[in-house]
mmCIF file of C-alpha atoms in Angstrom:
data_model
loop_
_atom_site.group_PDB
_atom_site.id
_atom_site.type_symbol
_atom_site.label_atom_id
_atom_site.label_comp_id
_atom_site.label_asym_id
_atom_site.label_seq_id
_atom_site.Cartn_x
_atom_site.Cartn_y
_atom_site.Cartn_z
ATOM 1 C CA MET A 273 22.504 4.844 -24.721
ATOM 2 C CA ARG A 274 21.540 3.341 -21.383
ATOM 3 C CA LYS A 275 18.494 1.193 -20.976
ATOM 4 C CA GLN A 276 17.209 -0.081 -17.643
ATOM 5 C CA GLY A 277 14.875 -2.949 -16.983
ATOM 6 C CA ILE A 278 14.752 -6.702 -16.589
ATOM 7 C CA ALA A 279 15.273 -9.294 -19.300
ATOM 8 C CA LEU A 280 12.786 -12.177 -19.276
ATOM 9 C CA PHE A 281 14.028 -15.655 -20.132
ATOM 10 C CA ASP A 282 12.399 -18.849 -21.334
ATOM 11 C CA GLY A 283 15.040 -21.403 -20.444
ATOM 12 C CA ASP A 284 18.308 -19.935 -21.706
ATOM 13 C CA ARG A 285 16.710 -17.741 -24.391
ATOM 14 C CA MET A 286 15.775 -14.112 -23.822
ATOM 15 C CA SER A 287 12.078 -13.964 -24.631
ATOM 16 C CA GLY A 288 10.975 -10.531 -23.418
ATOM 17 C CA GLU A 289 11.761 -7.558 -21.232
ATOM 18 C CA LEU A 290 10.262 -5.237 -18.652
ATOM 19 C CA ASN A 291 10.956 -1.508 -18.673
ATOM 20 C CA LYS A 292 12.229 0.329 -15.598
ATOM 21 C CA ASP A 293 8.835 0.997 -13.968
ATOM 22 C CA GLU A 294 7.598 -2.510 -14.779
ATOM 23 C CA SER A 295 10.785 -3.952 -13.282
ATOM 24 C CA ILE A 296 10.280 -2.014 -10.057
ATOM 25 C CA LEU A 297 6.677 -3.187 -9.853
ATOM 26 C CA TYR A 298 7.748 -6.795 -10.551
ATOM 27 C CA LEU A 299 10.184 -6.668 -7.624
ATOM 28 C CA LEU A 300 7.471 -5.176 -5.405
ATOM 29 C CA MET A 301 5.171 -8.027 -6.455
ATOM 30 C CA LEU A 302 7.837 -10.389 -5.140
ATOM 31 C CA GLY A 303 7.984 -8.386 -1.900
ATOM 32 C CA LYS A 304 11.573 -7.348 -2.653
ATOM 33 C CA LYS A 305 11.866 -3.599 -2.348
ATOM 34 C CA GLY A 306 15.551 -3.626 -1.496
ATOM 35 C CA LYS A 307 17.355 -0.772 0.181
ATOM 36 C CA SER A 308 16.793 1.792 -2.550
ATOM 37 C CA THR A 309 13.594 3.752 -2.881
ATOM 38 C CA ALA A 310 10.912 2.723 -5.305
ATOM 39 C CA GLY A 311 9.403 5.915 -6.624
ATOM 40 C CA PHE A 312 6.456 6.409 -8.953
ATOM 41 C CA THR A 313 4.665 9.384 -10.444
ATOM 42 C CA LEU A 314 1.119 8.398 -11.359
ATOM 43 C CA LYS A 315 -1.866 10.175 -12.844
ATOM 44 C CA VAL A 316 -4.708 10.136 -10.299
ATOM 45 C CA ASN A 317 -6.976 12.984 -11.423
ATOM 46 C CA ASN A 318 -8.519 14.331 -14.573
ATOM 47 C CA SER A 319 -8.174 17.955 -13.654
ATOM 48 C CA LYS A 320 -9.274 21.004 -15.583
ATOM 49 C CA GLN A 321 -6.465 22.833 -13.825
ATOM 50 C CA ALA A 322 -2.815 22.557 -14.784
ATOM 51 C CA LYS A 323 -1.560 19.133 -15.882
ATOM 52 C CA VAL A 324 0.628 18.939 -12.762
ATOM 53 C CA ALA A 325 -2.563 18.818 -10.657
ATOM 54 C CA GLU A 326 -3.370 15.401 -12.156
ATOM 55 C CA TYR A 327 -0.332 13.597 -10.728
ATOM 56 C CA ILE A 328 0.985 12.307 -7.432
ATOM 57 C CA SER A 329 4.586 11.306 -6.706
ATOM 58 C CA ILE A 330 5.108 8.575 -4.138
ATOM 59 C CA ASP A 331 7.902 6.542 -2.589
ATOM 60 C CA VAL A 332 7.257 2.952 -1.567
ATOM 61 C CA LYS A 333 8.590 2.432 1.932
ATOM 62 C CA ARG A 334 7.477 -1.183 2.417
ATOM 63 C CA ALA A 335 6.123 -3.912 0.192
ATOM 64 C CA LYS A 336 4.532 -7.096 1.435
ATOM 65 C CA SER A 337 3.269 -9.744 -0.957
ATOM 66 C CA LYS A 338 1.285 -12.930 -0.466
ATOM 67 C CA MET A 339 0.747 -15.527 -3.148
ATOM 68 C CA ASP A 340 -1.861 -18.288 -2.986
ATOM 69 C CA ILE A 341 -1.660 -21.083 -5.541
ATOM 70 C CA ILE A 342 -4.852 -23.034 -6.138
ATOM 71 C CA VAL A 343 -4.787 -26.262 -8.154
ATOM 72 C CA GLY A 344 -8.269 -26.997 -9.414
ATOM 73 C CA GLU A 345 -9.875 -29.694 -11.448
ATOM 74 C CA ASN A 346 -7.996 -30.836 -14.545
ATOM 75 C CA ARG A 347 -4.806 -29.449 -12.933
ATOM 76 C CA ASN A 348 -5.793 -25.864 -13.753
ATOM 77 C CA ILE A 349 -3.661 -23.515 -11.701
ATOM 78 C CA THR A 350 -4.942 -20.213 -10.362
ATOM 79 C CA VAL A 351 -2.662 -17.754 -8.608
ATOM 80 C CA GLN A 352 -3.900 -15.000 -6.315
ATOM 81 C CA LEU A 353 -1.220 -12.389 -5.676
ATOM 82 C CA ARG A 354 -1.854 -9.661 -3.146
ATOM 83 C CA VAL A 355 0.629 -6.837 -2.668
ATOM 84 C CA ASN A 356 0.354 -4.365 0.171
ATOM 85 C CA LEU A 357 2.381 -1.191 -0.358
ATOM 86 C CA HIS A 358 3.111 1.380 2.323
ATOM 87 C CA VAL A 359 3.847 4.631 0.528
ATOM 88 C CA ILE A 360 4.652 8.239 1.287
ATOM 89 C CA ALA A 361 3.353 10.957 -1.008
ATOM 90 C CA TYR A 362 6.041 13.559 -1.472
ATOM 91 C CA GLU A 363 4.375 15.623 -4.176
ATOM 92 C CA TYR A 364 0.705 16.241 -4.807
ATOM 93 C CA ALA A 365 -0.337 19.575 -6.291
ATOM 94 C CA GLN A 366 -3.836 19.585 -4.799
ATOM 95 C CA ASP A 367 -2.360 19.146 -1.289
ATOM 96 C CA HIS A 368 -5.450 17.884 0.547
ATOM 97 C CA LEU A 369 -3.938 14.629 1.803
ATOM 98 C CA ARG A 370 -4.812 15.373 5.421
ATOM 99 C CA GLU A 371 -8.516 14.967 4.628
ATOM 100 C CA GLN A 372 -9.596 11.345 5.125
ATOM 101 C CA ARG A 373 -12.080 11.393 2.228
ATOM 102 C CA ILE A 374 -9.405 12.592 -0.219
ATOM 103 C CA LEU A 375 -6.898 10.118 1.184
ATOM 104 C CA ARG A 376 -9.338 7.210 0.644
ATOM 105 C CA GLU A 377 -10.033 8.351 -2.929
ATOM 106 C CA ILE A 378 -6.333 8.623 -3.750
ATOM 107 C CA ASN A 379 -5.702 5.225 -2.157
ATOM 108 C CA GLN A 380 -8.423 3.656 -4.354
ATOM 109 C CA ARG A 381 -7.082 5.325 -7.487
ATOM 110 C CA LEU A 382 -3.522 4.213 -6.726
ATOM 111 C CA SER A 383 -4.739 0.684 -6.084
ATOM 112 C CA LYS A 384 -6.499 0.612 -9.467
ATOM 113 C CA LYS A 385 -3.416 2.016 -11.220
ATOM 114 C CA PHE A 386 -1.057 -0.509 -9.630
ATOM 115 C CA THR A 387 -3.465 -3.384 -10.312
ATOM 116 C CA HIS A 388 -3.678 -2.377 -13.981
ATOM 117 C CA GLN A 389 0.109 -2.089 -14.266
ATOM 118 C CA ALA A 390 0.616 -5.426 -12.481
ATOM 119 C CA LYS A 391 -1.691 -7.106 -15.008
ATOM 120 C CA ILE A 392 0.447 -5.705 -17.824
ATOM 121 C CA VAL A 393 3.604 -7.062 -16.172
ATOM 122 C CA LEU A 394 1.994 -10.491 -15.750
ATOM 123 C CA GLN A 395 0.804 -10.504 -19.379
ATOM 124 C CA LYS A 396 4.341 -9.735 -20.564
ATOM 125 C CA MET A 397 5.703 -12.531 -18.385
ATOM 126 C CA GLN A 398 3.124 -14.982 -19.741
ATOM 127 C CA LYS A 399 3.797 -13.975 -23.333
ATOM 128 C CA ALA A 400 7.540 -14.491 -22.732
ATOM 129 C CA ASN A 401 6.849 -17.859 -21.028
ATOM 130 C CA HIS A 402 8.813 -16.539 -18.046
ATOM 131 C CA ASP A 403 8.010 -17.964 -14.605
ATOM 132 C CA GLY A 404 9.467 -15.147 -12.519
ATOM 133 C CA LEU A 405 6.998 -15.757 -9.688
ATOM 134 C CA GLY A 406 8.040 -19.383 -9.225
ATOM 135 C CA VAL A 407 4.566 -20.816 -9.758
#
């Protein structure tokens, strides 16, 4: 049995883990894509056609992240993390990616999906008391 992912540590104790897709997203959040491709297949439509028409497969070509740390009153810390991904769609059953309107819609849907998944990764890191972002 082979399992892939990242172990999360609190000091020297393993306190959680990220699965493969979460691990890839975590590295992208750090702006560290590496030399290998970061591929995702995500649901972007609720189609009445075949299930395959609901998904898009993409490769991340570049990832750029920016983190702003804001220390407020009572030493409350707020972190704003923005990640800009440059992707190439290599499979999309509906095949209308040349139309700007469709491209904008897909971009918005992908942004929502990645934002949701990033929140899950951050929640897991918080629950594990793991400071993988160096805040």
